XYZ file of C-alpha atoms in Angstrom:
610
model
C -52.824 18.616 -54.353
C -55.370 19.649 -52.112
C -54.365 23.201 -50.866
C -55.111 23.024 -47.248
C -52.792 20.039 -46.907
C -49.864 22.409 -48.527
C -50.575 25.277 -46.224
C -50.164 22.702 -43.240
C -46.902 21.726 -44.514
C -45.580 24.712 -45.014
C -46.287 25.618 -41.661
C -44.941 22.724 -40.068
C -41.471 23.342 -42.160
C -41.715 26.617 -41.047
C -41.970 25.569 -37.177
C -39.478 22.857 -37.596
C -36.636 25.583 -38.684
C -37.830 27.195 -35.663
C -37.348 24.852 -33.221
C -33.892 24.252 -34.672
C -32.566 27.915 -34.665
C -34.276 27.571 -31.202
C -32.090 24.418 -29.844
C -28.834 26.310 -31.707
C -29.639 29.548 -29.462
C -30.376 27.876 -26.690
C -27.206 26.229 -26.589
C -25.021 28.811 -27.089
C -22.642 29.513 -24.312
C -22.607 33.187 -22.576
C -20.354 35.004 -24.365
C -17.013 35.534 -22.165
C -15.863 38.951 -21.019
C -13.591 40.954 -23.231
C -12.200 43.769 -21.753
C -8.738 44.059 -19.579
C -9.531 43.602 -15.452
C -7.257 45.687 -13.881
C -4.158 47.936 -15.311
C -1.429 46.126 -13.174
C -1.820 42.771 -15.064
C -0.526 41.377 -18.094
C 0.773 38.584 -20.563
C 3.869 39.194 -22.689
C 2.801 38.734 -26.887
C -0.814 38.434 -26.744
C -0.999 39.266 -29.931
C -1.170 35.647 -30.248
C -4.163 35.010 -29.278
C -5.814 38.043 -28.600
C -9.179 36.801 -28.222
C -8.304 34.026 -25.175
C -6.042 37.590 -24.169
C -9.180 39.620 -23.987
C -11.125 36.264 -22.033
C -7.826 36.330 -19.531
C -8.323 39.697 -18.970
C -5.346 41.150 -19.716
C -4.458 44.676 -19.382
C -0.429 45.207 -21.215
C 1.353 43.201 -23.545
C 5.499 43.500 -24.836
C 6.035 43.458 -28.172
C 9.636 42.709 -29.398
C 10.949 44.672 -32.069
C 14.635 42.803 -33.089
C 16.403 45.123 -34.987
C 18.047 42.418 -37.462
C 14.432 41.543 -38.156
C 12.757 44.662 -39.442
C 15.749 46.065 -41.096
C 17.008 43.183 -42.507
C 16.817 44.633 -45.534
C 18.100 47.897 -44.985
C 17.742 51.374 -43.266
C 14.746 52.050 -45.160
C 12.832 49.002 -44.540
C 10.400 47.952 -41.747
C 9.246 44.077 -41.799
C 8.773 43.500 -38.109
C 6.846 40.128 -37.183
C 3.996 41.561 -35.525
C 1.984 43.472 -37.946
C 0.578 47.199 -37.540
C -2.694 45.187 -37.593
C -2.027 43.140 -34.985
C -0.938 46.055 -32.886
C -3.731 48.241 -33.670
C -6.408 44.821 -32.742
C -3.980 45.057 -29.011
C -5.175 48.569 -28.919
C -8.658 48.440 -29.214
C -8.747 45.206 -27.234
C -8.128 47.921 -24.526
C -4.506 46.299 -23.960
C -1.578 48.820 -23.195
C 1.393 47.902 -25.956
C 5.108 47.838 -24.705
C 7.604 48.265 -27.093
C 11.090 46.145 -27.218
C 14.112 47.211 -28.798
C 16.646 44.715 -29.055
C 19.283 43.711 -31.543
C 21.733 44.944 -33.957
C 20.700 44.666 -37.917
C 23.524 43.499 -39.942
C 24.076 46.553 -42.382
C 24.904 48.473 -38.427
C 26.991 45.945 -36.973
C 30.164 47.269 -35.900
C 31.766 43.754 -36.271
C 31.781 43.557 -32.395
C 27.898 42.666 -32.305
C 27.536 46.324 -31.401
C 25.949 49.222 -33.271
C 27.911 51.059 -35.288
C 28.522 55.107 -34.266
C 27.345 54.362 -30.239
C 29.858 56.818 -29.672
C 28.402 59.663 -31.437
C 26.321 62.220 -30.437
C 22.731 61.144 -30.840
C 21.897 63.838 -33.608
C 24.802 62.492 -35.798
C 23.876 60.251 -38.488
C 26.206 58.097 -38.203
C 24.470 56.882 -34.560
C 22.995 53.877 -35.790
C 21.625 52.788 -32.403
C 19.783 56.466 -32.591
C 18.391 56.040 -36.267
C 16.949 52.654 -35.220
C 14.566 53.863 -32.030
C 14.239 57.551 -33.477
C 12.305 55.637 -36.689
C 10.258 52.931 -34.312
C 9.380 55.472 -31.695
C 7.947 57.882 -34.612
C 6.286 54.854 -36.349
C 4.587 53.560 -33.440
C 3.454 57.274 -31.929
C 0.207 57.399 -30.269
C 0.191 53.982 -29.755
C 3.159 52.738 -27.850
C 4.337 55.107 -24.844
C 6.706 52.611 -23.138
C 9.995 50.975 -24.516
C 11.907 48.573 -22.990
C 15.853 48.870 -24.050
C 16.880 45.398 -24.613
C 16.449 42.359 -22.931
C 18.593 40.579 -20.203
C 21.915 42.037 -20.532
C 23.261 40.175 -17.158
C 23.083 36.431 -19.028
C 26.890 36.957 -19.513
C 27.213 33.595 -20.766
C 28.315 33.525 -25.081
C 26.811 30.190 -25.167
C 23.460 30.487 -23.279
C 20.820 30.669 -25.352
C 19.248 34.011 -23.687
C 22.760 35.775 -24.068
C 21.838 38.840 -26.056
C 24.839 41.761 -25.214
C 28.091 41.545 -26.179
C 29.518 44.817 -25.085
C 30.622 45.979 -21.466
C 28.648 47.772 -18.559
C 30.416 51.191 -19.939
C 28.793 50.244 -23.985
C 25.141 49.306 -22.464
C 25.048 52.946 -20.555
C 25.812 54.390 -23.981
C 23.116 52.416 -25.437
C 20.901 53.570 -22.545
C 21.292 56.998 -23.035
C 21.221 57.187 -26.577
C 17.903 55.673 -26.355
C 16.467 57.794 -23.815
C 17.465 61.154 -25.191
C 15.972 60.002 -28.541
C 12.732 58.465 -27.178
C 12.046 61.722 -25.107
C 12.632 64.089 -28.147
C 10.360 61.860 -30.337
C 8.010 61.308 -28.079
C 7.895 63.138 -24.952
C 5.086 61.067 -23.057
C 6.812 58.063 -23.737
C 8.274 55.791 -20.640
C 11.976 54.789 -21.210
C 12.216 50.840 -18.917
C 15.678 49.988 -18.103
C 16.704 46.382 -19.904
C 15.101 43.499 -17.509
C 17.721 41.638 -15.769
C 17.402 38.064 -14.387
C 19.150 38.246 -10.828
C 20.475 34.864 -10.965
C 23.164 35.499 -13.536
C 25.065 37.306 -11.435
C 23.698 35.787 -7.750
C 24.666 32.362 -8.773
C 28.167 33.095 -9.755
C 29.087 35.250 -6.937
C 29.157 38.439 -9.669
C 28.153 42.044 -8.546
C 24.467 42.438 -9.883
C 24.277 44.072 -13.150
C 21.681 46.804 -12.087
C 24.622 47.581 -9.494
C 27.092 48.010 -12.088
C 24.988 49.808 -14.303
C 23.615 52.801 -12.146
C 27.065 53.217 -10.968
C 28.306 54.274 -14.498
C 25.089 55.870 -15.483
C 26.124 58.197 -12.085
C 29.524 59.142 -13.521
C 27.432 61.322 -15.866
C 27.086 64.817 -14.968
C 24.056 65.218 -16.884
C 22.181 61.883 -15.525
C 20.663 63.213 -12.646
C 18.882 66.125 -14.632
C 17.864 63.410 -17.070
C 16.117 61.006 -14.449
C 19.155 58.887 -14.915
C 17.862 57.970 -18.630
C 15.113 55.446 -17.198
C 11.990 55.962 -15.864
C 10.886 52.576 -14.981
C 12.776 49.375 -13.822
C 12.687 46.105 -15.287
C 12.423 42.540 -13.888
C 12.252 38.816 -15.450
C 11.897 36.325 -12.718
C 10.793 32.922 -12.821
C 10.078 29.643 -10.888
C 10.408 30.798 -6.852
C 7.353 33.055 -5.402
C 9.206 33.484 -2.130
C 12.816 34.780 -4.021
C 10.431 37.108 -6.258
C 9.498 38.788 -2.851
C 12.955 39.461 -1.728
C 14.553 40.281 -5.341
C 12.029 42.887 -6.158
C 12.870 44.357 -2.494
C 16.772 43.772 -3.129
C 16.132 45.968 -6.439
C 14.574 48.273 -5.519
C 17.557 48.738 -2.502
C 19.933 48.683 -5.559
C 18.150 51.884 -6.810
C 17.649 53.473 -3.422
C 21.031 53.153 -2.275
C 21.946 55.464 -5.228
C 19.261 58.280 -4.553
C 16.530 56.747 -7.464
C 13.049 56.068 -6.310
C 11.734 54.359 -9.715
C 8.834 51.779 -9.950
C 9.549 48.072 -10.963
C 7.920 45.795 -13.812
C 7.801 42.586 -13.504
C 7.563 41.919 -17.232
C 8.328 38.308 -17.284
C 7.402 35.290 -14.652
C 6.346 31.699 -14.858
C 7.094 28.315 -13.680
C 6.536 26.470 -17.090
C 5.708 22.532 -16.843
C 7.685 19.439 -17.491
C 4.325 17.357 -17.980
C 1.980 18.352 -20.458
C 1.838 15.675 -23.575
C 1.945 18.257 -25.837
C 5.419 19.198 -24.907
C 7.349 16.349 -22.755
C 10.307 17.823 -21.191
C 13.712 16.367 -21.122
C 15.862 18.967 -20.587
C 14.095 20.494 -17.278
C 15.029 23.217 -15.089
C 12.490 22.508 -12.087
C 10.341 20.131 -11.355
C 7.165 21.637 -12.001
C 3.209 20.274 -13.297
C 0.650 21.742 -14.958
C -1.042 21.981 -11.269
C 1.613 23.592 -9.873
C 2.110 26.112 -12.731
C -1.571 27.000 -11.947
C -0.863 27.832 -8.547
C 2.401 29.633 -9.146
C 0.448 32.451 -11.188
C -1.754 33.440 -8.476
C 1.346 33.611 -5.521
C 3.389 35.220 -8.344
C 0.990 37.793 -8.706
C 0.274 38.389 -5.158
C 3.849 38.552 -3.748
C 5.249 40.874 -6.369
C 2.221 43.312 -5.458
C 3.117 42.901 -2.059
C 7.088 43.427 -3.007
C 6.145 46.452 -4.738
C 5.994 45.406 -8.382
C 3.996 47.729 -10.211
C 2.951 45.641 -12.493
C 3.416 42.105 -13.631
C 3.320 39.984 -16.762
C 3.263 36.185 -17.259
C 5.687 34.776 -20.043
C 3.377 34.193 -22.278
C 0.307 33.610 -23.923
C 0.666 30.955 -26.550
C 3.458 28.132 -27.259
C 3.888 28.795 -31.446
C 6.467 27.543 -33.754
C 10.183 28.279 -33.053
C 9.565 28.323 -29.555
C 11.281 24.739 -28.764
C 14.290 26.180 -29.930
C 14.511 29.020 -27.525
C 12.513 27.587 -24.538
C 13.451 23.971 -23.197
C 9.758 24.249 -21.466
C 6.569 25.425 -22.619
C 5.479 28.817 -21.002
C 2.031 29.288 -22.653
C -0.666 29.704 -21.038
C -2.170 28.416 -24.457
C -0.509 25.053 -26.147
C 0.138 25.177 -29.940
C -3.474 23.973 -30.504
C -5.189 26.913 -28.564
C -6.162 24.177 -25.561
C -5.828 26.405 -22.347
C -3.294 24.974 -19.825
C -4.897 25.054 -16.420
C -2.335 28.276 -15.643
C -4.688 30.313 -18.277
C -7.932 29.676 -15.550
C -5.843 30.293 -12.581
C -4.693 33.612 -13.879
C -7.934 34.860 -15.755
C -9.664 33.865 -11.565
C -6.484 35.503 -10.041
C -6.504 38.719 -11.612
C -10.297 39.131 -10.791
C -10.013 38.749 -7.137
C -7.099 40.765 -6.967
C -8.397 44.083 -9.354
C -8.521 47.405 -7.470
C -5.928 46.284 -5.102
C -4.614 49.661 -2.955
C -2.433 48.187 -0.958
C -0.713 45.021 -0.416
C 1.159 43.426 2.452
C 2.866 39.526 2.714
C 1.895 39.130 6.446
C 2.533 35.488 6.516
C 5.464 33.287 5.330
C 5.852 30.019 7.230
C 4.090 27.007 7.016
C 1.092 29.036 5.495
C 2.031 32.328 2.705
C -0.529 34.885 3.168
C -0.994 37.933 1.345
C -3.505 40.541 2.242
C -4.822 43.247 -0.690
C -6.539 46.166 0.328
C -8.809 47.081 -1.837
C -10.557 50.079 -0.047
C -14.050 48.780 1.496
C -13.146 45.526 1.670
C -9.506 42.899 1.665
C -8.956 40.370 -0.406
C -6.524 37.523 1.425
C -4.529 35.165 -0.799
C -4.259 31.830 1.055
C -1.863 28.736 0.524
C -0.012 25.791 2.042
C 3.420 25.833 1.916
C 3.954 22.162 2.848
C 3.119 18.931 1.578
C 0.753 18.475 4.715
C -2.616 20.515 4.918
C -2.740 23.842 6.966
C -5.160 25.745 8.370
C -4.878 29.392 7.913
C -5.947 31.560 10.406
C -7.466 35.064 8.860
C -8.274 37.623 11.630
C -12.441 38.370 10.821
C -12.829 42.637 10.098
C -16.775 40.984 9.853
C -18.608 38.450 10.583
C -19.277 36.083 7.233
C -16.529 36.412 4.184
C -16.686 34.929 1.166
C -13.767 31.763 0.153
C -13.377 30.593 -3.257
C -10.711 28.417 -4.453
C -8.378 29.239 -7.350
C -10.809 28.182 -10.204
C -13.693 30.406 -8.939
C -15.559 28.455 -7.147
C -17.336 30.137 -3.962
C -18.777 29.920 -0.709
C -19.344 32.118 2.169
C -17.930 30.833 5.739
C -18.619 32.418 9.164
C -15.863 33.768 11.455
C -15.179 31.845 14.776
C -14.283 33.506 18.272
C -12.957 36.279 15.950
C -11.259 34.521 12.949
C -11.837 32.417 10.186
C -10.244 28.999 9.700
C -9.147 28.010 6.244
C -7.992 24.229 5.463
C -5.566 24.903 2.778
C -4.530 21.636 0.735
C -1.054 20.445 0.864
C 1.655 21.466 -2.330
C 2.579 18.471 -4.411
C 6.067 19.646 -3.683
C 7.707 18.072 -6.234
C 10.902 20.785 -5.824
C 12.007 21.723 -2.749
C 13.125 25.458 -1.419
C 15.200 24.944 1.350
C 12.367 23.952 4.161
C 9.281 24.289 2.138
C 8.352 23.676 -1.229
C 9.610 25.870 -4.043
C 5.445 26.549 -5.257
C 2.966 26.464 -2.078
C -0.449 24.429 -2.764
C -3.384 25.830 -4.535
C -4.673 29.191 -3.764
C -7.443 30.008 -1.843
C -9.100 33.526 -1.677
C -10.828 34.555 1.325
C -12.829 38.162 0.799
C -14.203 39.943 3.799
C -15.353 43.898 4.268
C -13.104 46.076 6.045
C -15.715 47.997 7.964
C -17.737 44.894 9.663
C -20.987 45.316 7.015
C -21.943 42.051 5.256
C -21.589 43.162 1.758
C -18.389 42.463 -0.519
C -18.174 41.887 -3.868
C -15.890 38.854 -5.140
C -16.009 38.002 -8.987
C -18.954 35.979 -10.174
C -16.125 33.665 -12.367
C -15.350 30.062 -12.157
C -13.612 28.287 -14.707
C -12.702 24.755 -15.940
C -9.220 24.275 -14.589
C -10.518 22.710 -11.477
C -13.935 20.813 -10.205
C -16.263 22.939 -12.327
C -18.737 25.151 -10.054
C -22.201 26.766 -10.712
C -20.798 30.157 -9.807
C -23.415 30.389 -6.801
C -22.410 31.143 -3.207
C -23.125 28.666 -0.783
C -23.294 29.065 3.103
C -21.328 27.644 5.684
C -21.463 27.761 9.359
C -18.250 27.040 10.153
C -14.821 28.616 10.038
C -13.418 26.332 8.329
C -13.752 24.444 5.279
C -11.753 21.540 4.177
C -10.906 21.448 -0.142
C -8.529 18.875 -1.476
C 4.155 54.571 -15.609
C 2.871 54.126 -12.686
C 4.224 55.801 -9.670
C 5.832 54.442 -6.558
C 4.812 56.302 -3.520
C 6.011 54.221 -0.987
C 8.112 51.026 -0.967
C 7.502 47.375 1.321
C 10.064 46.779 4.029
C 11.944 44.235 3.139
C 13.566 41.334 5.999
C 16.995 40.327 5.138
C 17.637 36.636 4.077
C 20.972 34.892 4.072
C 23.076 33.643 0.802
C 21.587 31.566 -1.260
C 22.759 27.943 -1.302
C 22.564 25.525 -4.495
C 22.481 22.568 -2.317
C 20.026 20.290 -3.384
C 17.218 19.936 -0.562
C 15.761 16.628 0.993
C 12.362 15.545 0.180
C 9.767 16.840 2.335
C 7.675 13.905 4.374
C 4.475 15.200 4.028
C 1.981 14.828 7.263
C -2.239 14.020 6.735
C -3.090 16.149 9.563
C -3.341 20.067 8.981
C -1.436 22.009 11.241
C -3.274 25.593 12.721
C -1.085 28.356 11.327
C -2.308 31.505 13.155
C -1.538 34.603 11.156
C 0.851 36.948 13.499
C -0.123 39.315 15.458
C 1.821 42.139 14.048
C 0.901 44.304 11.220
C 2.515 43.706 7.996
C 3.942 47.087 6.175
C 1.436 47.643 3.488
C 2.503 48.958 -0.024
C 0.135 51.554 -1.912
C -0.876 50.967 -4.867
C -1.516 54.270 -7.052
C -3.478 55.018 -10.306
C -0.700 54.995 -12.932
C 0.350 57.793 -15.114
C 2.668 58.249 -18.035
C 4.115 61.954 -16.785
C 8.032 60.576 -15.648
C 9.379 62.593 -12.079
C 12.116 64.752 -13.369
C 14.482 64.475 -10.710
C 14.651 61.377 -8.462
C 15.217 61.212 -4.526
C 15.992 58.943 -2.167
C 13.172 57.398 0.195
C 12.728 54.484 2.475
C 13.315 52.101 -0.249
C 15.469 49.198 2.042
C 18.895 48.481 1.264
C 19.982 45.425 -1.298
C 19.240 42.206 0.482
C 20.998 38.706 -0.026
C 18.624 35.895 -0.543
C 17.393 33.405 1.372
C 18.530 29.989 2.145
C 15.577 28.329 1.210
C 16.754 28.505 -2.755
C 15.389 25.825 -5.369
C 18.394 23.762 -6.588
C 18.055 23.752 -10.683
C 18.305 20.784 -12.594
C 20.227 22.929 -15.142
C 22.772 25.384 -13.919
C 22.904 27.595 -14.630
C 19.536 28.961 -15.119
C 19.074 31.303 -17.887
C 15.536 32.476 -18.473
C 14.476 32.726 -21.937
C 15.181 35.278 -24.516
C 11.665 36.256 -25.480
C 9.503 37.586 -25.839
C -4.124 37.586 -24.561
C -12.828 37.791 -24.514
C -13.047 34.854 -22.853
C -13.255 32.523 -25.838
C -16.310 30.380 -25.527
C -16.293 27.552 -24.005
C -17.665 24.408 -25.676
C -21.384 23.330 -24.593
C -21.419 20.619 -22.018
C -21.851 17.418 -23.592
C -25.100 16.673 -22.256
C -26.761 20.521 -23.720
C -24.636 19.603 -26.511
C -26.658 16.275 -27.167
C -30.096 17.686 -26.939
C -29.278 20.488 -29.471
C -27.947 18.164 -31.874
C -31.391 15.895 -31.456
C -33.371 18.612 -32.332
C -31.360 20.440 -35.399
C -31.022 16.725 -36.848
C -35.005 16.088 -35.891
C -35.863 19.335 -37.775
C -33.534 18.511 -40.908
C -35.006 15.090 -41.189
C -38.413 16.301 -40.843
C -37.964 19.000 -43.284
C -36.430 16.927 -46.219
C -39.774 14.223 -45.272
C -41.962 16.720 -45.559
C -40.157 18.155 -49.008
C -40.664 14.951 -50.527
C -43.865 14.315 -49.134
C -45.342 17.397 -51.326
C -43.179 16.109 -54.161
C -45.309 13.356 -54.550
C -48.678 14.957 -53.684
C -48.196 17.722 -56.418
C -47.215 14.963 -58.947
């Protein structure tokens, strides 16, 4: 074999791998972020996922320890179902880890499906309840500083499948209190939560809320007050209704002021899960709700508890996994079983961009058009959407002269401000459940960014995402205003507008109209709420401020399918996409190309060297 003609080879070989590590590289999609967007912001058990977590950009999880679970074989045992690995991969994902203690293990069941020794001091021994979070608290120190107590005592119902408490108000204060002494001698930066109630529980049955009950007996203790009333954070689980998750996070915190506490609220659970995703068809619904609608439910979620005064907030939850049709008639992943992100997961990981470094929030608009603004310092952020089946046209007063719009998958353009405002066509809501006289979840979202001091320069998240008509990112120009698409302190709390009762009437369909309606925002200023850096020190003592007074809620109530409506007894970087199909083609031409040119060439030389 002549010599030259085997140096040639080799070097074509050698330039055919080339090209195909080439086409591989080439292909490869940018790698997602991975690191939590904002503090305020998270999704209960990433653990689950903790990559697509990371690519949502979630900052807190909850992790659920049941008590029945990792003692089931004893005192001395610890088999919990989320492993210390799995915890410590939360932890450096940069994700803040809340602890759940729920549940009584059988060897402490008092027979009343209570812990045996409540009673006792929480030094005695025999204080089963105090055992149980003295040994996870110490476990878990230095990395888990906040512990819920329980979950959802209010579900009063033995037969509901979130009912978790079997004891009266008078048992859960003991339970309370036993937990909060112990957590603050084990671990004295630690953040005791009050249990999360659901509101509807009570509201729907004409009961006093639970909260209510439950601050007035923690008050008959003379020792309470100098123990911040054994909680330093408030709890929340609400689900389905934006507009009721406004006024319930103002009629708790009234609940608390009315009895002298000023403590922050959680929302630690929300979603409006959907009846019509293949993966999981839905019989046995609660609302009427798609996969579309879910998607625009995150972002108004998000925006009106901010503007409620909600601390922070966490969707229910990241993944749908096995055992989960037993507890949840409806699938509240943002993930399905298969990892496949529901369009909710692009909404959110969009959402919580445009709304990071929020520093105060106001709801300045709730008619035909919702309308939340978010200052964030040099520049506002206004949420956007139709709260009809008919497009609107919002009407944003213009602190400069261009903003930027982009629509609840990322997509972006930049629109100029007309005789002093910009005009927003907002899509109609597919309104397939009404609230009263608008639809339960308004239309998709639409974020409109402008600076606050007239200068042309804001910064809006260079993010879009697959859930809806897939954009390049870029930022397009329009001359027109409007543009037609189909432990964390509290230092101040929103003022709240009363609403009437509630009624469980079922509503009429709304007639939807095809021409938008001009919704100018009012003229008056909306109260903002602050928004402060959070720490983990708790106030000591607790006083009261101009937190507003409980509130009834509104008549424009969703009518559930199911009644009642229990939420569910639970409990995220971004992963890469798949190449388009197109890049996807051309790669795959060129790595098989180079194979089949390589194993030509191999035998090629066989035969000259023979």
């Amino acid at each position: 074999m002549n010599l030259s003609h085997t140096n040639w080879a080799l070097r074509l070989i050698i330039l055919c791998l080339l090209l195909t590590v080439t086409a591989v590289h080439a292909d490869a999609p940018q790698r997602e972020p991975e690191a939590p967007v904002d503090w305020r912001f998270g999704i209960v058990e990433t653990y689950d996922a903790p990559a697509d977590a990371s690519a949502a950009g979630a900052a807190w999880t909850r992790v659920r320890f049941q008590w029945a679970e990792v003692q089931r074989g004893g005192p001395g045992t610890w088999t919990p179902a989320v492993s210390d690995a799995q915890i410590s991969t939360e932890i450096a994902s940069g994700r803040t880890v809340v602890g759940l203690l729920i549940g009584v293990a059988d060897y402490a069941n008092n027979g009343s499906n209570l812990p045996q020794g409540l009673d006792l001091p929480h030094t005695d021994p025999g204080n089963s309840w105090a055992t149980f979070v003295r040994t996870a608290v110490s476990r878990y120190q230095g990395q888990i500083n906040n512990w819920i107590i329980w979950n959802e005592p209010d579900v009063w119902d033995n037969n509901a499948v979130g009912h978790t408490w079997d004891g009266t108000v008078e048992d859960f204060f003991k339970l309370q209190r036993t937990a909060y002494i112990v957590i603050k001698e084990t671990n004295p930066n630690a953040l005791v939560h009050l249990s999360a109630f659901t509101w509807f529980w009570d509201s729907n049955y004409g009961r006093d809320q639970y909260m209510a009950r439950l601050l007035d007996e923690i008050l008959k203790d003379p020792n309470a007050a100098g123990n911040n009333y054994y909680f330093d954070v408030a709890t929340a689980h609400l689900y389905f209704q934006p507009n009721l998750m406004y006024d319930i996070i103002g009629a708790f915190y009234g609940i608390m002021a009315s009895r002298g506490m000023t403590k922050p609220i959680w929302v630690v659970e929300t979603n409006a899960p959907p009846i019509d995703d293949p993966s999981w068809p839905v019989d046995n619904y609660t609302f009427v709700v798609n996969q579309q609608e879910q998607a625009a439910f995150i972002p108004q979620a998000l925006a009106l508890s901010l503007a409620a005064g909600a601390q922070r907030v966490a969707i229910y939850k990241m993944k749908d996994v096995a055992g989960d049709r037993g507890a949840n008639p409806e699938p509240f992943g943002l993930l399905r079983a298969d990892g496949s992100r529901r369009p909710a997961f692009d909404s959110y990981r969009v959402a919580v961009r445009y709304m990071a470094g929020t520093q105060a929030s106001a709801r300045v608009q709730w008619d035909n058009v919702g309308h939340v603004k978010l200052n964030q310092g040099s520049q506002s952020t206004h949420v956007l959407f139709a709260r009809l089946p008919q497009p609107e046209v919002a009407q944003v007063e213009a602190t400069a002269a261009t903003a930027i719009l982009a629509d609840q998958w990322g997509n972006q353009r930049t629109i100029s401000a007309v005789n002093g405002f910009f005009n927003v066509e907002l899509p109609g809501s597919a309104c397939n459940q009404g609230a009263g006289s608008h639809c339960m979840i308004g239309g998709s979202v639409y974020y409109l960014v402008q600076s606050s001091d007239g200068s042309a320069g804001v910064s809006a998240p260079g993010i879009t995402t697959s859930g809806g008509t897939q954009g390049t990112g870029s930022t397009t120009t329009e001359n027109s205003g409007s543009t037609t698409e189909n432990s964390d302190p509290v230092t101040n709390t929103p003022t709240f507008t009363p609403s009437p009762t509630p009624t469980l009437t079922p509503t009429a369909t709304i007639t939807p109209s095809s021409t938008p309606t001009i919704t100018p925002s009012p003229t008056a200023t909306a109260t903002e709420t602050p928004t402060v850096t959070p720490s983990n020190t708790p106030t000591a003592t607790s006083t009261n401020t101009s937190t507003p007074t409980p509130t009834h809620i509104p008549t424009d109530t969703a009518t559930p399918t199911v009644t009642p409506t229990p939420t569910p007894e639970p409990f995220f970087s971004f992963g890469a996409e798949g190449p388009s199909s197109r890049s996807a083609t051309i790669a795959y031409f060129f790595i098989g190309g180079g194979i089949l040119l390589i194993v030509g060439l191999s035998l090629w030389l066989g035969r000259r060297a023979r």
